[in-house]
């Protein structure tokens, strides 16, 4: 419940900023997808692969699923929404440490509460390591803040496009694979822990598609973009079917049609995002 409570407070704070029209939807989405990518990188390395700490969220009877639920809350909800709030305040000040210090100290204090109440378990970790990453992370966020909120100049489009692609593809994986709906799982055999194997397998296959989109979409004419997006969709489906026949993709309540639909829907959302950002760029230039 502590994870739900923390996210609830942060979400209400974000909604209040949006209702007051303090942030544009372009800024919100940019901050969110950058937050997801950065969180995914560090969480995947330190939590899943190196197992330096774990999240006993008390939301499942299976400790492996508990940890993955904690990752979903931290990577996809708490930290990205916090970044949305943070960049709003950091972009308004000429002295970023006035914003960095209270946010970093608040998260250090929050982590100590999680640790004390048993919602966070250190294995080969320390509050000092977390403190370093909080200060470094918010300092990096302060650097990005004016680029995210004002788009003058904007963060390079390839970076935004890759972050958005990563977020969409990983969200569909988090929902339909484990630990939520458990409809399928990747098992490439890279790791003994089945959850780490699944998440890293999804991350690699998803980011291959994200890289292809990032490489080709920004440099081709708008008329050819639907064809390129369709080709990337076919590549994603082909990777999944190949993985299935090699035994690396296991269906539970899943099938080939749902696999194709999953990639088609994800790529369609990325295509809509690309058109949305292009129209915004044209509007800003006028």
XYZ file of C-alpha atoms in Angstrom:
286
model
C 0.000 0.000 0.000
C 2.914 2.363 0.607
C 3.785 2.232 -3.109
C 0.180 3.049 -4.011
C 0.072 5.910 -1.497
C 3.343 7.406 -2.758
C 2.257 7.275 -6.369
C -1.187 8.634 -5.473
C 0.323 11.766 -3.891
C 2.679 12.338 -6.834
C -0.110 11.751 -9.365
C -2.455 14.260 -7.673
C 0.390 16.809 -7.612
C 0.932 16.290 -11.363
C -2.782 16.629 -12.133
C -2.887 19.921 -10.199
C -0.065 21.315 -12.321
C -1.851 20.238 -15.489
C -5.177 21.724 -14.407
C -3.435 25.037 -13.742
C -1.898 24.751 -17.237
C 1.586 25.014 -15.782
C 2.900 22.367 -18.206
C 2.159 21.504 -21.810
C 1.326 17.925 -22.774
C 4.489 17.856 -24.895
C 6.573 18.676 -21.823
C 4.712 16.134 -19.694
C 5.197 13.292 -22.172
C 8.842 14.182 -22.817
C 9.634 14.227 -19.096
C 7.702 11.014 -18.535
C 9.381 8.946 -21.270
C 12.864 10.185 -20.341
C 12.121 9.247 -16.735
C 11.011 5.752 -17.765
C 14.121 5.095 -19.871
C 16.558 6.330 -17.217
C 14.802 4.406 -14.445
C 14.662 1.244 -16.555
C 18.401 1.337 -17.242
C 19.457 1.669 -13.619
C 16.735 -0.562 -12.167
C 17.440 -3.294 -14.685
C 21.158 -3.232 -13.896
C 21.157 -2.787 -10.115
C 17.976 -4.637 -9.181
C 17.387 -7.389 -11.746
C 20.866 -8.244 -13.003
C 23.144 -7.450 -10.038
C 20.441 -8.003 -7.358
C 21.863 -5.277 -5.124
C 18.437 -4.567 -3.615
C 14.871 -5.826 -3.948
C 11.331 -4.492 -3.557
C 9.144 -6.577 -1.208
C 6.016 -4.636 -2.135
C 3.626 -6.905 -0.179
C 1.334 -6.869 -3.213
C 1.885 -10.545 -4.107
C 2.613 -13.840 -2.358
C 5.410 -14.537 -4.860
C 8.609 -12.612 -3.915
C 9.762 -12.546 -7.557
C 6.490 -10.968 -8.653
C 6.616 -8.627 -5.645
C 9.962 -7.273 -6.793
C 8.793 -6.809 -10.369
C 5.704 -4.924 -9.160
C 8.057 -2.651 -7.232
C 10.043 -2.045 -10.413
C 6.846 -1.185 -12.293
C 5.851 1.313 -9.600
C 9.305 2.909 -9.469
C 10.224 2.836 -13.192
C 6.860 3.524 -14.806
C 5.023 5.570 -12.181
C 6.806 7.147 -9.200
C 10.107 8.361 -10.687
C 8.785 9.475 -14.122
C 5.887 11.418 -12.593
C 8.299 12.952 -10.088
C 10.463 14.123 -12.993
C 7.408 15.827 -14.536
C 6.888 17.778 -11.307
C 10.589 18.449 -10.810
C 11.293 19.938 -14.252
C 8.367 22.333 -13.795
C 9.989 23.878 -10.719
C 13.609 23.535 -11.860
C 12.931 25.401 -15.112
C 11.648 28.414 -13.166
C 14.728 29.047 -11.048
C 18.168 30.419 -11.793
C 19.529 28.454 -8.837
C 18.736 24.771 -9.548
C 20.123 23.548 -6.217
C 17.241 25.330 -4.489
C 15.014 22.701 -6.119
C 17.466 19.787 -6.254
C 18.137 19.774 -2.495
C 14.515 19.472 -1.254
C 13.619 16.835 -3.870
C 16.737 14.747 -3.209
C 16.402 14.990 0.581
C 12.704 14.088 0.365
C 13.485 10.941 -1.632
C 16.309 9.939 0.720
C 13.910 10.295 3.646
C 11.222 8.376 1.729
C 13.646 5.534 0.990
C 14.545 5.288 4.676
C 10.826 4.939 5.464
C 10.441 2.200 2.840
C 13.500 0.458 4.284
C 12.277 0.741 7.888
C 8.797 -0.591 7.059
C 10.130 -3.510 5.007
C 9.086 -2.305 1.558
C 12.712 -2.141 0.419
C 15.462 -4.678 1.100
C 19.165 -3.908 0.782
C 21.426 -6.807 -0.205
C 24.642 -5.178 -1.402
C 23.410 -1.601 -1.295
C 23.527 1.410 1.001
C 21.574 4.613 1.566
C 24.776 6.420 0.582
C 24.580 4.924 -2.921
C 20.943 5.906 -3.216
C 21.730 9.431 -2.005
C 24.384 9.819 -4.677
C 21.987 8.739 -7.428
C 19.208 10.987 -6.132
C 21.438 14.056 -6.158
C 23.011 13.135 -9.510
C 19.649 12.285 -11.049
C 17.953 15.501 -9.992
C 21.007 17.500 -11.094
C 20.695 15.916 -14.524
C 16.958 16.655 -14.436
C 17.687 20.310 -13.680
C 19.912 20.456 -16.763
C 17.118 19.008 -18.889
C 14.343 21.094 -17.319
C 14.424 24.171 -19.619
C 14.837 21.932 -22.675
C 11.763 19.914 -21.688
C 9.467 22.740 -20.581
C 10.313 25.375 -23.186
C 11.602 23.423 -26.207
C 14.093 26.289 -26.719
C 16.082 24.445 -27.880
C 14.322 21.096 -27.503
C 15.998 17.859 -26.542
C 17.118 16.256 -29.847
C 14.180 14.565 -31.512
C 15.969 11.230 -31.871
C 16.367 11.101 -28.086
C 12.672 11.896 -27.518
C 11.559 9.411 -30.169
C 13.684 6.593 -28.756
C 12.510 7.274 -25.192
C 8.876 7.257 -26.332
C 9.358 4.055 -28.344
C 11.038 2.358 -25.377
C 8.248 3.427 -23.022
C 5.391 2.227 -25.243
C 7.001 -1.137 -26.000
C 7.965 -1.747 -22.368
C 4.522 -0.751 -21.070
C 2.808 -3.318 -23.284
C 5.314 -5.899 -22.061
C 4.759 -4.973 -18.410
C 0.982 -5.277 -18.774
C 0.603 -8.449 -20.818
C 3.691 -10.401 -19.742
C 4.740 -10.994 -16.136
C 3.935 -10.163 -13.392
C 0.598 -8.550 -14.252
C -1.524 -10.535 -16.716
C 1.090 -13.316 -17.175
C -0.152 -14.039 -20.697
C 3.298 -14.821 -22.082
C 6.974 -14.668 -21.141
C 10.328 -14.370 -22.856
C 12.851 -17.073 -21.910
C 15.986 -16.573 -24.051
C 18.033 -18.348 -21.360
C 20.387 -15.470 -20.600
C 19.653 -15.515 -16.853
C 18.607 -18.212 -14.393
C 15.995 -15.967 -12.782
C 12.941 -16.243 -15.054
C 11.785 -12.676 -14.347
C 15.165 -11.167 -15.197
C 15.297 -13.335 -18.305
C 11.850 -12.131 -19.381
C 12.397 -8.440 -18.690
C 15.850 -8.254 -20.302
C 14.610 -10.252 -23.295
C 11.723 -7.831 -23.747
C 13.991 -4.830 -23.290
C 16.469 -6.019 -25.929
C 13.842 -6.927 -28.533
C 11.859 -3.745 -27.883
C 14.872 -1.467 -28.059
C 15.987 -3.026 -31.353
C 12.704 -1.797 -32.827
C 13.114 1.552 -31.060
C 16.575 1.991 -32.568
C 15.310 1.196 -36.066
C 12.568 3.791 -35.673
C 15.013 6.348 -34.286
C 17.505 5.807 -37.108
C 15.142 5.983 -40.083
C 12.012 7.992 -39.177
C 13.650 11.432 -38.613
C 15.397 11.397 -42.018
C 12.669 10.245 -44.411
C 9.753 12.126 -45.957
C 6.355 11.999 -44.205
C 4.869 10.100 -47.153
C 7.256 7.169 -46.614
C 6.920 7.011 -42.827
C 3.864 4.688 -42.768
C 5.805 2.200 -44.903
C 8.800 2.311 -42.545
C 6.584 1.911 -39.482
C 4.897 -1.060 -41.179
C 8.310 -2.628 -41.893
C 9.378 -2.178 -38.254
C 6.107 -3.805 -37.156
C 6.805 -6.787 -39.417
C 10.351 -7.045 -38.025
C 8.968 -7.072 -34.460
C 6.463 -9.797 -35.324
C 9.189 -11.792 -37.110
C 11.481 -11.582 -34.054
C 8.641 -12.774 -31.825
C 7.707 -15.682 -34.120
C 11.355 -16.719 -34.425
C 11.682 -16.565 -30.629
C 8.517 -18.649 -30.244
C 9.760 -21.421 -32.535
C 13.142 -21.418 -30.778
C 11.410 -21.814 -27.410
C 12.432 -18.338 -26.229
C 8.863 -17.002 -26.192
C 6.323 -18.995 -24.202
C 2.579 -18.461 -24.604
C 0.199 -18.945 -21.683
C -3.033 -17.115 -22.587
C -1.506 -15.680 -25.759
C -1.256 -16.493 -29.476
C 0.306 -15.288 -32.733
C -2.599 -12.951 -33.496
C -2.163 -11.186 -30.145
C 1.583 -10.983 -30.764
C 0.969 -9.260 -34.096
C -1.651 -6.981 -32.526
C 0.688 -6.045 -29.689
C 3.411 -4.825 -32.063
C 0.970 -3.229 -34.519
C -0.756 -1.234 -31.765
C 2.525 -0.151 -30.166
C 4.062 1.003 -33.450
C 0.799 2.790 -34.368
C 1.036 4.811 -31.134
C 4.652 5.690 -31.936
C 3.581 6.809 -35.433
C 0.867 9.030 -33.916
C 3.452 10.510 -31.552
C 5.790 11.247 -34.467
C 3.020 13.108 -36.343
C 2.061 14.994 -33.175
C 5.624 16.164 -32.551
C 6.096 17.104 -36.218
C 2.946 19.237 -36.209
C 4.087 20.899 -32.967
C 7.465 21.693 -34.526
C 5.781 23.298 -37.536
C 3.469 25.283 -35.249
C 6.416 26.563 -33.159
C 8.280 27.596 -36.311
C 5.415 29.773 -37.576
